[in-house]
mmCIF file with all atom_site columns, C-alpha atoms in Angstrom:
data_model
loop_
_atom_site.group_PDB
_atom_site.id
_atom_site.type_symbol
_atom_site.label_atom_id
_atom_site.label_alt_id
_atom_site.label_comp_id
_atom_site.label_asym_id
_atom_site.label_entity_id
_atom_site.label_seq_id
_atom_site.pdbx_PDB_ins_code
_atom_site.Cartn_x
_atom_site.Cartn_y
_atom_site.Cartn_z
_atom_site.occupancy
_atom_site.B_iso_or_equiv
_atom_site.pdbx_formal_charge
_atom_site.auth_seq_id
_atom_site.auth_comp_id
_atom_site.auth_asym_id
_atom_site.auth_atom_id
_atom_site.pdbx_PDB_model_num
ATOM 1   C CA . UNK A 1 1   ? 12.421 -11.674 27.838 1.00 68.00 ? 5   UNK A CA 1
ATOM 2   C CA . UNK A 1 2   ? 15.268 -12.591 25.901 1.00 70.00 ? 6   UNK A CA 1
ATOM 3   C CA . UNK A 1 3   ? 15.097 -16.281 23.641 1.00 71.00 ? 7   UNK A CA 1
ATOM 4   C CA . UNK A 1 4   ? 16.816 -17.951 20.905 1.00 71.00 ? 8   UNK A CA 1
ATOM 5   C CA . UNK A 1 5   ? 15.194 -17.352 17.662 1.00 71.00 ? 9   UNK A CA 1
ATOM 6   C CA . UNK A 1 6   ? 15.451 -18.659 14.115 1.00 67.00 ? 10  UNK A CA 1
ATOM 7   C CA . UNK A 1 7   ? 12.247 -16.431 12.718 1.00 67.00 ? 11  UNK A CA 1
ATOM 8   C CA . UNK A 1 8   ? 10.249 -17.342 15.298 1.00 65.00 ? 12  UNK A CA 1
ATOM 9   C CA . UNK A 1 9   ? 11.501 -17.696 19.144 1.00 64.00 ? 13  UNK A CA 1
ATOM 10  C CA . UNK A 1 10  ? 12.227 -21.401 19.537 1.00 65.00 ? 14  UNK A CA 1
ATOM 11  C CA . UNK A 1 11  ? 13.650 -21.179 23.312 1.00 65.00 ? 15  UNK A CA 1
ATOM 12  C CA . UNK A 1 12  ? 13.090 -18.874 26.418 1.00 66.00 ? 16  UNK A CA 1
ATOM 13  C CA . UNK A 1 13  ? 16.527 -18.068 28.202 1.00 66.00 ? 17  UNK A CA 1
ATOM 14  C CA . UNK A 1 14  ? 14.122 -16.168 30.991 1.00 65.00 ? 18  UNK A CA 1
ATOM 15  C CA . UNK A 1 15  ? 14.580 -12.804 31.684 1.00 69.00 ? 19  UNK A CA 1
ATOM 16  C CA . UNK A 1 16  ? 17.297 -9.744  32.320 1.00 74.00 ? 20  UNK A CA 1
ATOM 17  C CA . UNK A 1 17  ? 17.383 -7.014  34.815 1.00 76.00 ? 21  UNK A CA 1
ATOM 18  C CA . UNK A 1 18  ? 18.555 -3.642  34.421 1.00 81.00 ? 22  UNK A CA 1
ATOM 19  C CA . UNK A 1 19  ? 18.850 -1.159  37.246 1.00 84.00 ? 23  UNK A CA 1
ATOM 20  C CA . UNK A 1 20  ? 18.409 2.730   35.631 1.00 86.00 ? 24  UNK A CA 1
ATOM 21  C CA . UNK A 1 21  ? 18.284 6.030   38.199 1.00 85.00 ? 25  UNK A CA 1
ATOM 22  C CA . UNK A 1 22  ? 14.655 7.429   37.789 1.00 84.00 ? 26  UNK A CA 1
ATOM 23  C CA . UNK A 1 23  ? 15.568 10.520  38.960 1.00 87.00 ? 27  UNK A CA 1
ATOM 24  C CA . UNK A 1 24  ? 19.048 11.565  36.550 1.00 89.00 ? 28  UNK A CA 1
ATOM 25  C CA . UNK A 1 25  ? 18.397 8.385   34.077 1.00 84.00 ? 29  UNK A CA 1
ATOM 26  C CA . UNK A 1 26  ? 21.766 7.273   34.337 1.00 86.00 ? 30  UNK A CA 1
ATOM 27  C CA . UNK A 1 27  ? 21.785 3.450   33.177 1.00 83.00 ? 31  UNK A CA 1
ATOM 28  C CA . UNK A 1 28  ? 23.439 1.339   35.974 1.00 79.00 ? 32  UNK A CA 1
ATOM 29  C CA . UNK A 1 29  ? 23.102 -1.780  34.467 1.00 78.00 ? 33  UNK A CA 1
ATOM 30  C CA . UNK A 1 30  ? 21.874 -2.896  30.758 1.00 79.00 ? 34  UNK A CA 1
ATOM 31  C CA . UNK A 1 31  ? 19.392 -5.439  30.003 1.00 78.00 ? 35  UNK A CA 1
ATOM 32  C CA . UNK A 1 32  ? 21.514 -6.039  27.239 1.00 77.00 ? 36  UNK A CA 1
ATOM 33  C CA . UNK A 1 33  ? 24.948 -6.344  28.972 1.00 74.00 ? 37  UNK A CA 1
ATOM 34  C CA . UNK A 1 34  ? 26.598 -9.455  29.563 1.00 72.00 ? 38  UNK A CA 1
ATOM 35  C CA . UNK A 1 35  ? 25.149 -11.794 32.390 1.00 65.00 ? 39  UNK A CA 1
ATOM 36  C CA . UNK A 1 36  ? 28.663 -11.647 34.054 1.00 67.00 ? 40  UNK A CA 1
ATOM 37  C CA . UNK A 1 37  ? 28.585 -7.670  34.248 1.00 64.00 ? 41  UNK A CA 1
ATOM 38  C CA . UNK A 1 38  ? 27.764 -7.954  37.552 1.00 64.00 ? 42  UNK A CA 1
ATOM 39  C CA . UNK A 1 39  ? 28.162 -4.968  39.826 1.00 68.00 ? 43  UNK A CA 1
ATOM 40  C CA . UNK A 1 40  ? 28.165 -4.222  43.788 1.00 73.00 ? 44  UNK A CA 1
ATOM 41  C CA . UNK A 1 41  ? 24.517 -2.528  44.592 1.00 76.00 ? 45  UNK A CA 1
ATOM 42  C CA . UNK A 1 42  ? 23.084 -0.766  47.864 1.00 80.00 ? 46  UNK A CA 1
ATOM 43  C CA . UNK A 1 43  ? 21.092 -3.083  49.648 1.00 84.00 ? 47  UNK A CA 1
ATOM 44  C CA . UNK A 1 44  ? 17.559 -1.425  48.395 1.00 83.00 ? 48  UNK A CA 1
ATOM 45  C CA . UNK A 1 45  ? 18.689 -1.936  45.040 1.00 81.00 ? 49  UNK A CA 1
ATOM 46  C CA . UNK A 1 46  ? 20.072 -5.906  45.224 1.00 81.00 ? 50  UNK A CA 1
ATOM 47  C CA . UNK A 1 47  ? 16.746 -6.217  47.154 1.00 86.00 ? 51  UNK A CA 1
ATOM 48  C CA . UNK A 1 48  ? 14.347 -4.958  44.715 1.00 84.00 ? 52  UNK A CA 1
ATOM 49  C CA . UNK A 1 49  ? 16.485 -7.578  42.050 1.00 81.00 ? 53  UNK A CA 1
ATOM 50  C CA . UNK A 1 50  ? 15.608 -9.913  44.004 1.00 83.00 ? 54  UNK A CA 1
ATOM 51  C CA . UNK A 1 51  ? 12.105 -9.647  44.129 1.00 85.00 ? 55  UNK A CA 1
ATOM 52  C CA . UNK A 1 52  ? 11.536 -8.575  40.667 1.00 82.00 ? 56  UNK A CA 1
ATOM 53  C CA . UNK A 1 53  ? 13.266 -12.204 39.736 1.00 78.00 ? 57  UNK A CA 1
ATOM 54  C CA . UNK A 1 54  ? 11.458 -13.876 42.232 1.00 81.00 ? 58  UNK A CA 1
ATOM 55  C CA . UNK A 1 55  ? 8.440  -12.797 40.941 1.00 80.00 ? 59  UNK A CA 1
ATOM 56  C CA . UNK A 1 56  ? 8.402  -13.326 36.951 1.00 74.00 ? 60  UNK A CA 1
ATOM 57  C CA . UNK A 1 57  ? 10.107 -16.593 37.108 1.00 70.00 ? 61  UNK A CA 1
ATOM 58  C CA . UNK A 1 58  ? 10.207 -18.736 33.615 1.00 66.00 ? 62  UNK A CA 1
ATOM 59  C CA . UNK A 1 59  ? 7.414  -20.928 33.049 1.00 66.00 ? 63  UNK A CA 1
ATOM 60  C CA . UNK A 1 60  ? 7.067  -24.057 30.891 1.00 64.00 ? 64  UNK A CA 1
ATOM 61  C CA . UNK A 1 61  ? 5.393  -21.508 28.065 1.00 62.00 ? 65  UNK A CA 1
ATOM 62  C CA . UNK A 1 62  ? 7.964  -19.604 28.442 1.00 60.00 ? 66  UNK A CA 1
ATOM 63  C CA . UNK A 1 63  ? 11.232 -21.982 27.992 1.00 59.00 ? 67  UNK A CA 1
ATOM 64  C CA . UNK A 1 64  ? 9.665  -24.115 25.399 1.00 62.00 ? 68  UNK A CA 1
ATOM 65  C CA . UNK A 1 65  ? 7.176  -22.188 23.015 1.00 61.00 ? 69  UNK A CA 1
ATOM 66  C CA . UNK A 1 66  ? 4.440  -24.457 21.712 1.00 60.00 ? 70  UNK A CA 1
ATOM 67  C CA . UNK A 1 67  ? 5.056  -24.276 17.967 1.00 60.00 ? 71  UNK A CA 1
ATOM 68  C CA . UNK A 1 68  ? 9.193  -25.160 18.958 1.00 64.00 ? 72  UNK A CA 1
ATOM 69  C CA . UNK A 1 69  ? 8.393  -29.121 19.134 1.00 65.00 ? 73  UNK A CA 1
ATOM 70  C CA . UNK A 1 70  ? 7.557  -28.045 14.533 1.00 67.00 ? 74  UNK A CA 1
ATOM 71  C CA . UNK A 1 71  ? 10.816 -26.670 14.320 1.00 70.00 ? 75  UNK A CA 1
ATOM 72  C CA . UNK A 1 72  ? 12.394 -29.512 15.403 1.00 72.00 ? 76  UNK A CA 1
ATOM 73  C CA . UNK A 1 73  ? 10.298 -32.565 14.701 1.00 79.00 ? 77  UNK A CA 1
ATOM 74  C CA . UNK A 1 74  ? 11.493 -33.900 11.235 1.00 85.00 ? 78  UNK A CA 1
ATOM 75  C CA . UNK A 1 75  ? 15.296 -33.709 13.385 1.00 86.00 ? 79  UNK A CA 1
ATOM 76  C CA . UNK A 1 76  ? 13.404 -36.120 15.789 1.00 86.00 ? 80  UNK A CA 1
ATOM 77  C CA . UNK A 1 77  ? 11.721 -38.479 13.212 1.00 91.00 ? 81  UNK A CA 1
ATOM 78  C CA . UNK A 1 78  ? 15.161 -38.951 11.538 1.00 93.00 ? 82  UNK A CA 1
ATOM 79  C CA . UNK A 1 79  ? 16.827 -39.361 14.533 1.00 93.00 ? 83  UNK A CA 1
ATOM 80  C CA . UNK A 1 80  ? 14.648 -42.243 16.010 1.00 93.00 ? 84  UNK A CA 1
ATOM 81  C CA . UNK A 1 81  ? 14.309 -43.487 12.613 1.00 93.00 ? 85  UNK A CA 1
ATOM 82  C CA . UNK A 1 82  ? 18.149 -44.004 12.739 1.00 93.00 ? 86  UNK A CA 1
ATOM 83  C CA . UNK A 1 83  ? 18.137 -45.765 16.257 1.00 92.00 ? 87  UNK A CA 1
ATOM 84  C CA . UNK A 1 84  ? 15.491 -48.168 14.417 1.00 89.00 ? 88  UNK A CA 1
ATOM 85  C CA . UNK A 1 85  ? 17.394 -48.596 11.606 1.00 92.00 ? 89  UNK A CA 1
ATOM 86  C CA . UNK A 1 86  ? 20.614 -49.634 13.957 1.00 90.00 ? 90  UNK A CA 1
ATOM 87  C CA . UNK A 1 87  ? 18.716 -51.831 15.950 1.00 86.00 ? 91  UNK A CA 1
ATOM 88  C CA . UNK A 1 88  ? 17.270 -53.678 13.562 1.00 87.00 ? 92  UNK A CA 1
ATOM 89  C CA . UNK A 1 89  ? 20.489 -54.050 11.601 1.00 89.00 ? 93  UNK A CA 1
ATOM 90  C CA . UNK A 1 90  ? 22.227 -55.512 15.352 1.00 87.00 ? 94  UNK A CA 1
ATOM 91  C CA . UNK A 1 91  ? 19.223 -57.484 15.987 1.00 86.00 ? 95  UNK A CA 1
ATOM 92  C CA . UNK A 1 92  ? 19.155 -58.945 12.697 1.00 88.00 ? 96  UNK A CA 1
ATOM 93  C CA . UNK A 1 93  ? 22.888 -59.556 12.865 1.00 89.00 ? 97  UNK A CA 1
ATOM 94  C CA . UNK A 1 94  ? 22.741 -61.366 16.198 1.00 88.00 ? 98  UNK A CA 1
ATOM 95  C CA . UNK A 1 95  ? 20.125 -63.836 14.686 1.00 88.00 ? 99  UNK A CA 1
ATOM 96  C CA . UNK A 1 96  ? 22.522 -64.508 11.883 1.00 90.00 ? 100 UNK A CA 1
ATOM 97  C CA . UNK A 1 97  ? 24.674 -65.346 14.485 1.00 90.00 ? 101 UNK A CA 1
ATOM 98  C CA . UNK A 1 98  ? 22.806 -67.545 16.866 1.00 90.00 ? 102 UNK A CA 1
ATOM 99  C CA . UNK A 1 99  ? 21.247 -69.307 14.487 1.00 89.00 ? 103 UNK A CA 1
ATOM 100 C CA . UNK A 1 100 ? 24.987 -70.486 13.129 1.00 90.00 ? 104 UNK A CA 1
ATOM 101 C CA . UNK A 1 101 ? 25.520 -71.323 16.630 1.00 91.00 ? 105 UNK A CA 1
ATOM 102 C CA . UNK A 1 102 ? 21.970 -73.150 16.904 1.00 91.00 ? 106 UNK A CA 1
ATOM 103 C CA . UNK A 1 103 ? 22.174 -74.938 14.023 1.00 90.00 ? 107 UNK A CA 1
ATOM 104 C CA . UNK A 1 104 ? 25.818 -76.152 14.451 1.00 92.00 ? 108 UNK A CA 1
ATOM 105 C CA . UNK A 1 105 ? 25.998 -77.074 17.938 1.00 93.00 ? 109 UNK A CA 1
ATOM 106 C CA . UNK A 1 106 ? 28.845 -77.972 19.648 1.00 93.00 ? 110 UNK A CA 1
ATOM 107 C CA . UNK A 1 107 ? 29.770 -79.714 23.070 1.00 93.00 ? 111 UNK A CA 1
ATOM 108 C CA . UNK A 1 108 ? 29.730 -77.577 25.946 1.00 94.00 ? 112 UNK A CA 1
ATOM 109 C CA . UNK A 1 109 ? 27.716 -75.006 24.710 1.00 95.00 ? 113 UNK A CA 1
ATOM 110 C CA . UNK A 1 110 ? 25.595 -73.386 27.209 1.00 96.00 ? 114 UNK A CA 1
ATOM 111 C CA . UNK A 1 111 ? 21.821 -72.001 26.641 1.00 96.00 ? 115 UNK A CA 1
ATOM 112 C CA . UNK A 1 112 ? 19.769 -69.377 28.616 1.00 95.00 ? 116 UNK A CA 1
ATOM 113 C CA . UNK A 1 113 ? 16.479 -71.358 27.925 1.00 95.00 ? 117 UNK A CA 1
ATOM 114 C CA . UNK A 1 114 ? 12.834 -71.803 29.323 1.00 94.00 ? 118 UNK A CA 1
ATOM 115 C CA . UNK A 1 115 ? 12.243 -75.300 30.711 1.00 94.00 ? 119 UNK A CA 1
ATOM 116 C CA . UNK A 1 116 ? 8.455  -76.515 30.869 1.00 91.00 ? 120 UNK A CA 1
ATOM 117 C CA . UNK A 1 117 ? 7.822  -79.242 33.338 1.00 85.00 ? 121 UNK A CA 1
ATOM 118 C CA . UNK A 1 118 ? 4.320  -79.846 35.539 1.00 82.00 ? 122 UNK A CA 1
ATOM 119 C CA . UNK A 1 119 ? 2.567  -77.140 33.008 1.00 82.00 ? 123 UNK A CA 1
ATOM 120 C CA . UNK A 1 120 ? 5.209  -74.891 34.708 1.00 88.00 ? 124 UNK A CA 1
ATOM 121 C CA . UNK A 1 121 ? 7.925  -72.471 32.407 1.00 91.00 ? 125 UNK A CA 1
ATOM 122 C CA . UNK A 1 122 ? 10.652 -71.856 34.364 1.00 94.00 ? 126 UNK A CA 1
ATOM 123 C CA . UNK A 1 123 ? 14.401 -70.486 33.336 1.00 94.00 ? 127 UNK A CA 1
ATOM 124 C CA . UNK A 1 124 ? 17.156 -73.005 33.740 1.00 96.00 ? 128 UNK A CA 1
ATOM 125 C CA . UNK A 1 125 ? 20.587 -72.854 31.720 1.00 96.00 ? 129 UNK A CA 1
ATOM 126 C CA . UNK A 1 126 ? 21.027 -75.636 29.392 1.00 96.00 ? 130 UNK A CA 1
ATOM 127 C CA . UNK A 1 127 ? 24.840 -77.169 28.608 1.00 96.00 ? 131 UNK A CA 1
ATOM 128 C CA . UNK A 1 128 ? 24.966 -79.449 25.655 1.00 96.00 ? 132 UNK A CA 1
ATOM 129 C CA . UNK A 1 129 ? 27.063 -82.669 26.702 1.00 95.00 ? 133 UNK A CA 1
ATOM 130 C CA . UNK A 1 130 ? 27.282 -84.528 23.711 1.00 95.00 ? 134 UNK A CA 1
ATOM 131 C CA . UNK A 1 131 ? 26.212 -85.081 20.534 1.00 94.00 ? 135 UNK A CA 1
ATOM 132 C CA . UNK A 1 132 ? 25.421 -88.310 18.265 1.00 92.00 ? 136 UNK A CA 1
ATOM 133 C CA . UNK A 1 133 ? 24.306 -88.173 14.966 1.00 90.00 ? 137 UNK A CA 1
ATOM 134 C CA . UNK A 1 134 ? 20.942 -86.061 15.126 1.00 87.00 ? 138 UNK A CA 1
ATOM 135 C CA . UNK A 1 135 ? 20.651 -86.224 18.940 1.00 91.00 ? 139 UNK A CA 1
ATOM 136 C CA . UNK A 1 136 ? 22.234 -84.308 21.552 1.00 93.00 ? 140 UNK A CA 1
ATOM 137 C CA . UNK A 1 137 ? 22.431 -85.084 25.204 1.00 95.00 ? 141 UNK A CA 1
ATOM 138 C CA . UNK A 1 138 ? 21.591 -81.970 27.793 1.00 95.00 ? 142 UNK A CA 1
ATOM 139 C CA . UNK A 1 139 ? 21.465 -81.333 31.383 1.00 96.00 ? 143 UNK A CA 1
ATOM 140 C CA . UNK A 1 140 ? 19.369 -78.768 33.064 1.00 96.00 ? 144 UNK A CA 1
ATOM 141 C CA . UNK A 1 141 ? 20.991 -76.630 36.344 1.00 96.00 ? 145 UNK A CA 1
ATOM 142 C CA . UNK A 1 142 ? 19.663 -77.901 39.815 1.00 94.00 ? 146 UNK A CA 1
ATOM 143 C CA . UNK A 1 143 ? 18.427 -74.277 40.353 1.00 94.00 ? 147 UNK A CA 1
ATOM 144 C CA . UNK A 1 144 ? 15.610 -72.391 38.577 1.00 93.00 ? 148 UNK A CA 1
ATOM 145 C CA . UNK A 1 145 ? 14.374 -69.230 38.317 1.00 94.00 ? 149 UNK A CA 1
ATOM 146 C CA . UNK A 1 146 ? 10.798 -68.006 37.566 1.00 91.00 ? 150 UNK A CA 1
ATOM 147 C CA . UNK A 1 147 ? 10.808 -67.044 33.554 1.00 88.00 ? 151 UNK A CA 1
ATOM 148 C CA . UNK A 1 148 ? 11.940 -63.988 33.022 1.00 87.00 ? 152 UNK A CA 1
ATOM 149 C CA . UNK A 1 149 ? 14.384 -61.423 30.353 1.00 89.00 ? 153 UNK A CA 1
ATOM 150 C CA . UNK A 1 150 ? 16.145 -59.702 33.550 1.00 90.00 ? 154 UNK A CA 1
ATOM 151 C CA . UNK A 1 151 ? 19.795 -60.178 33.373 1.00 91.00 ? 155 UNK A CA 1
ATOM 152 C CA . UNK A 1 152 ? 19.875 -60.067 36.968 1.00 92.00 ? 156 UNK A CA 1
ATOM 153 C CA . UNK A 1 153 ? 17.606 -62.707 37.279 1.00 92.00 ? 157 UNK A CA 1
ATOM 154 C CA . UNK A 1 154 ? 19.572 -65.168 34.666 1.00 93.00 ? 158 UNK A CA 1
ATOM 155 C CA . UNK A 1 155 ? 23.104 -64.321 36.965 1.00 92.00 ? 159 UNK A CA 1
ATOM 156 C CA . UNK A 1 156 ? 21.421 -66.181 39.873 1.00 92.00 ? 160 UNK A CA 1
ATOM 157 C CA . UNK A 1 157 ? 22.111 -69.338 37.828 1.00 93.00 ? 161 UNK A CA 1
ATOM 158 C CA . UNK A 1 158 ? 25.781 -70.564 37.808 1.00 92.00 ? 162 UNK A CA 1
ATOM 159 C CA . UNK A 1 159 ? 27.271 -72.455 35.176 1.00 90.00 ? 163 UNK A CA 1
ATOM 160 C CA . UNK A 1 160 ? 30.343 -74.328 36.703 1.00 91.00 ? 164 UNK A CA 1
ATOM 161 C CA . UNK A 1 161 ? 29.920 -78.045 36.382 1.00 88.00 ? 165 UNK A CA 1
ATOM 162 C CA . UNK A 1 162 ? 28.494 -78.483 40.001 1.00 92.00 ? 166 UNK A CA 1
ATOM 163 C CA . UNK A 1 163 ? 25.387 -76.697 39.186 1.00 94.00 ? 167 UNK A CA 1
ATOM 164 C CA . UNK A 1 164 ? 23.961 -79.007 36.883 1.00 96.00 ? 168 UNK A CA 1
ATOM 165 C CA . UNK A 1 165 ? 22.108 -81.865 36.867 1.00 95.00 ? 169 UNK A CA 1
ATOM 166 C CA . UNK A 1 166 ? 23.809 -86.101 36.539 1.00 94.00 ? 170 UNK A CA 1
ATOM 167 C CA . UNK A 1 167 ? 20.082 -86.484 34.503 1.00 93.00 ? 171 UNK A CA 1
ATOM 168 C CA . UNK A 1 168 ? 20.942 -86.422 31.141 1.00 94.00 ? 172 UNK A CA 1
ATOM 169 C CA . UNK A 1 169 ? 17.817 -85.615 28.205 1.00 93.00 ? 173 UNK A CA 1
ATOM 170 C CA . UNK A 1 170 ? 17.952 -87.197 24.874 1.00 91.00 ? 174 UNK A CA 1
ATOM 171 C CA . UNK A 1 171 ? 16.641 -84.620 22.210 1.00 91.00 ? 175 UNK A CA 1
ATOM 172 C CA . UNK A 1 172 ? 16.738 -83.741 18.842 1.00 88.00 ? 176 UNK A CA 1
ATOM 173 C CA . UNK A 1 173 ? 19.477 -81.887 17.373 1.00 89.00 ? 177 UNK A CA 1
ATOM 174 C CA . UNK A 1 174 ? 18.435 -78.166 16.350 1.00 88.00 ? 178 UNK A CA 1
ATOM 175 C CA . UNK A 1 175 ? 19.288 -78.703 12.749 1.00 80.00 ? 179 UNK A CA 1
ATOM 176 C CA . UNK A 1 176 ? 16.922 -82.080 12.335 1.00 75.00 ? 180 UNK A CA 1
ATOM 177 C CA . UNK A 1 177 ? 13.558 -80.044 13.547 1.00 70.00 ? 181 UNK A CA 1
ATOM 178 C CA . UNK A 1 178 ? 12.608 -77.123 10.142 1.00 66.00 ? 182 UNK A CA 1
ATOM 179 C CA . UNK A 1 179 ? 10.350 -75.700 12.694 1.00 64.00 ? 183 UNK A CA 1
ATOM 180 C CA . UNK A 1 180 ? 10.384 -71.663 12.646 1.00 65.00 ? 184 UNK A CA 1
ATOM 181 C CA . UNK A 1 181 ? 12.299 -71.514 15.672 1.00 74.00 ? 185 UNK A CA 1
ATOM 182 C CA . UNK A 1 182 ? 15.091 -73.044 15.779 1.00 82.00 ? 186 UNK A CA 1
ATOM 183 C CA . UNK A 1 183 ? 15.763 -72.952 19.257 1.00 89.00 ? 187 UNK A CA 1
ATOM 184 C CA . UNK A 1 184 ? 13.191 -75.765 20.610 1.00 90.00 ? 188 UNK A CA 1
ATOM 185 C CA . UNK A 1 185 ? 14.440 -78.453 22.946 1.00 91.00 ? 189 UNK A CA 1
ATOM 186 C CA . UNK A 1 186 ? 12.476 -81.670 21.792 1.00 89.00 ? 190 UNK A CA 1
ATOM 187 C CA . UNK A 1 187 ? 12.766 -84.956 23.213 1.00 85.00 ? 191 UNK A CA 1
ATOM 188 C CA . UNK A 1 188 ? 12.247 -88.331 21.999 1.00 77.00 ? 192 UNK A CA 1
ATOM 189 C CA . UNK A 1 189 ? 9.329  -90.489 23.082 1.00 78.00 ? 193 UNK A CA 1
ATOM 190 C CA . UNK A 1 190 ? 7.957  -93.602 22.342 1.00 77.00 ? 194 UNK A CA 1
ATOM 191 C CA . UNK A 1 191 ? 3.842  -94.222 22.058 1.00 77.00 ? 195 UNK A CA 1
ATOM 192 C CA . UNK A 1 192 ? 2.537  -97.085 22.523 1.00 78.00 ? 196 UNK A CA 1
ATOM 193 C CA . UNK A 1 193 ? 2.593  -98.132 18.954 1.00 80.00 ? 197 UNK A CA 1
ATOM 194 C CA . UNK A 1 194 ? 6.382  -97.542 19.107 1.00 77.00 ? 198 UNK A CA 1
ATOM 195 C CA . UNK A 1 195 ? 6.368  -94.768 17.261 1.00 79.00 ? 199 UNK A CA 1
ATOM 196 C CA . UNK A 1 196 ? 8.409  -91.412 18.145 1.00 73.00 ? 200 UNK A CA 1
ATOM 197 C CA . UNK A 1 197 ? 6.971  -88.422 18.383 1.00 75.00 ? 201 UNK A CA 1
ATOM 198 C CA . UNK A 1 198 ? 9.010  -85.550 19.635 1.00 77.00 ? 202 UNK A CA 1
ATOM 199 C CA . UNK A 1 199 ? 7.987  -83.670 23.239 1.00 84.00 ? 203 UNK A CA 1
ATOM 200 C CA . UNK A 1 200 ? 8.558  -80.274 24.226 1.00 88.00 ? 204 UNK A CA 1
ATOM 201 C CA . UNK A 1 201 ? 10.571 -79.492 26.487 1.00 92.00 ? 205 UNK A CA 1
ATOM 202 C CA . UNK A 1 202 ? 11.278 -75.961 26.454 1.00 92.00 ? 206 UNK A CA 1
ATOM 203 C CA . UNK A 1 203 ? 13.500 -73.368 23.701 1.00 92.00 ? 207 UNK A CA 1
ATOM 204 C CA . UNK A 1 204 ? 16.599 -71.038 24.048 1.00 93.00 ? 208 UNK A CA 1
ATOM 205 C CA . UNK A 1 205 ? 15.709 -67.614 25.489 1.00 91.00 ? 209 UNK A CA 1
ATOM 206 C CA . UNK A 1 206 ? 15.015 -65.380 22.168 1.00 88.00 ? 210 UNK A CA 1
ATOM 207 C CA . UNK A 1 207 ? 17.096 -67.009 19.976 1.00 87.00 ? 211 UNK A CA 1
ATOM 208 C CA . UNK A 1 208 ? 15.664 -65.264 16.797 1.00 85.00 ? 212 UNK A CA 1
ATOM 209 C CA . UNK A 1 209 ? 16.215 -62.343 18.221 1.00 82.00 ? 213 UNK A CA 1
ATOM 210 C CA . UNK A 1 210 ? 12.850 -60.999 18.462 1.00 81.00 ? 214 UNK A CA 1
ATOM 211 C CA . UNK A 1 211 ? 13.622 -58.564 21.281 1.00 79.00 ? 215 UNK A CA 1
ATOM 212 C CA . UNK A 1 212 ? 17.142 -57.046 22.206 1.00 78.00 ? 216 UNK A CA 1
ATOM 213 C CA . UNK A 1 213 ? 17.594 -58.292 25.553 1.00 84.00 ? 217 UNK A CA 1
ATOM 214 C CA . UNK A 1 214 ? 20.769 -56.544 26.021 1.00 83.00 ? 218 UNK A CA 1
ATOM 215 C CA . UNK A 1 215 ? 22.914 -59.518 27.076 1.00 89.00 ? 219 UNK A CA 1
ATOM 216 C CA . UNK A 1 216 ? 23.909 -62.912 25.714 1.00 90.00 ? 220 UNK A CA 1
ATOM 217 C CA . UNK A 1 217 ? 21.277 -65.852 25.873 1.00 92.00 ? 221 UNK A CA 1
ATOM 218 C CA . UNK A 1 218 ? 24.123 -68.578 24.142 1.00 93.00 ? 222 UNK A CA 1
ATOM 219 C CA . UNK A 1 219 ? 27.418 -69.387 25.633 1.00 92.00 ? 223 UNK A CA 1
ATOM 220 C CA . UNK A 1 220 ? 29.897 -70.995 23.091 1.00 91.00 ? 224 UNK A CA 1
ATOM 221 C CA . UNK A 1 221 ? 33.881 -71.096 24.639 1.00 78.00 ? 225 UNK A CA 1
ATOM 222 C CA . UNK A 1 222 ? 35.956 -69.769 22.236 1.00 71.00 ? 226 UNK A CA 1
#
């Protein structure tokens, strides 16, 4: 059995062969040789190679010894510890950003958001039309999809000016609202007192970042 070792055997690189004449002990072929020493046997003997590999083939003890995953696991804590680190740092970096973007909105942008209507979430994209003062005037897409953070899903919705609604929504602008996330679509309404009171209507798709989605939720032309 041969296996890399660093004081202890850490990996199993199976086993070597040697053919050796039992009658004269002549040595035909070394364990120890290289594995591209190969040379031209008799049948019998390419045969009996054959079968003695056939028959002590590596197992899973064997490749990976049980006390290798020691060795090795403060290299695997620091190494996921990094990937952490470096998504935590982008995620935290793409909030920066999206907030900017949320709380300076401009006309035109374009929002991967939930929309709740009838008690139902769905995912519609969201295009700012205007904005006056502390309100801003959106339109929804004709099509939905059901609510979801597949990319694929969110490409079934197209954003060229066709696709969207003529109903325009009146709703707060981002920047007005100090609630914790500062992607919420709220929309003005009247009680019967004539008061306002603001209504949901639905929020951009993770715009604090909470998860890394892997592809952009807010649309801004450059």
């Amino acid at each position: 059995m041969r296996y890399i070792a660093m004081g202890i055997p850490l990996f199993g690189m199976g086993r070597r062969t040697g053919v050796v004449c039992t009658n004269c002990g002549n040595i035909l072929k070394s364990p120890d040789s290289s594995i591209f020493a190969k040379k031209r046997y008799s049948t019998t003997v390419a045969q009996a190679i054959t079968d003695i590999r056939h028959n002590h083939k590596r197992t899973l003890w064997q490749l990976v010894y049980p006390w290798s995953i020691w060795f090795f696991m403060p290299f695997l804590i620091l190494i996921l510890w990094g990937i952490t680190s470096i998504n935590k740092k982008r995620n935290s970096e793409k909030a920066k950003e999206y907030k900017e973007l949320l709380m300076h909105p401009k006309s035109l942008d374009i929002y991967k958001s939930t929309w709740v209507e009838n008690s139902m979430s769905t995912g519609v994209l969201v295009k700012l039309m205007r904005i006056n003062g502390d309100t801003m005037y959106i339109v929804k897409t004709k099509k939905y999809i059901p609510f979801s953070f597949s990319e694929d899903e969110w490409n079934k919705l197209e954003a060229d000016p066709g696709s969207f609604e003529s109903k325009e929504y009146k709703v707060k602008k981002f920047s007005a609202l100090k609630e914790a996330n500062y992607g919420d679509f709220f929309m003005f309404n009247t009680d019967e007192n004539g008061r306002e009171y603001p209504k949901y209507l639905g929020e951009v798709l993770n715009s604090e970042c909470e998860m890394d989605l892997g592809f952009e939720t807010i649309y801004r032309k450059k």
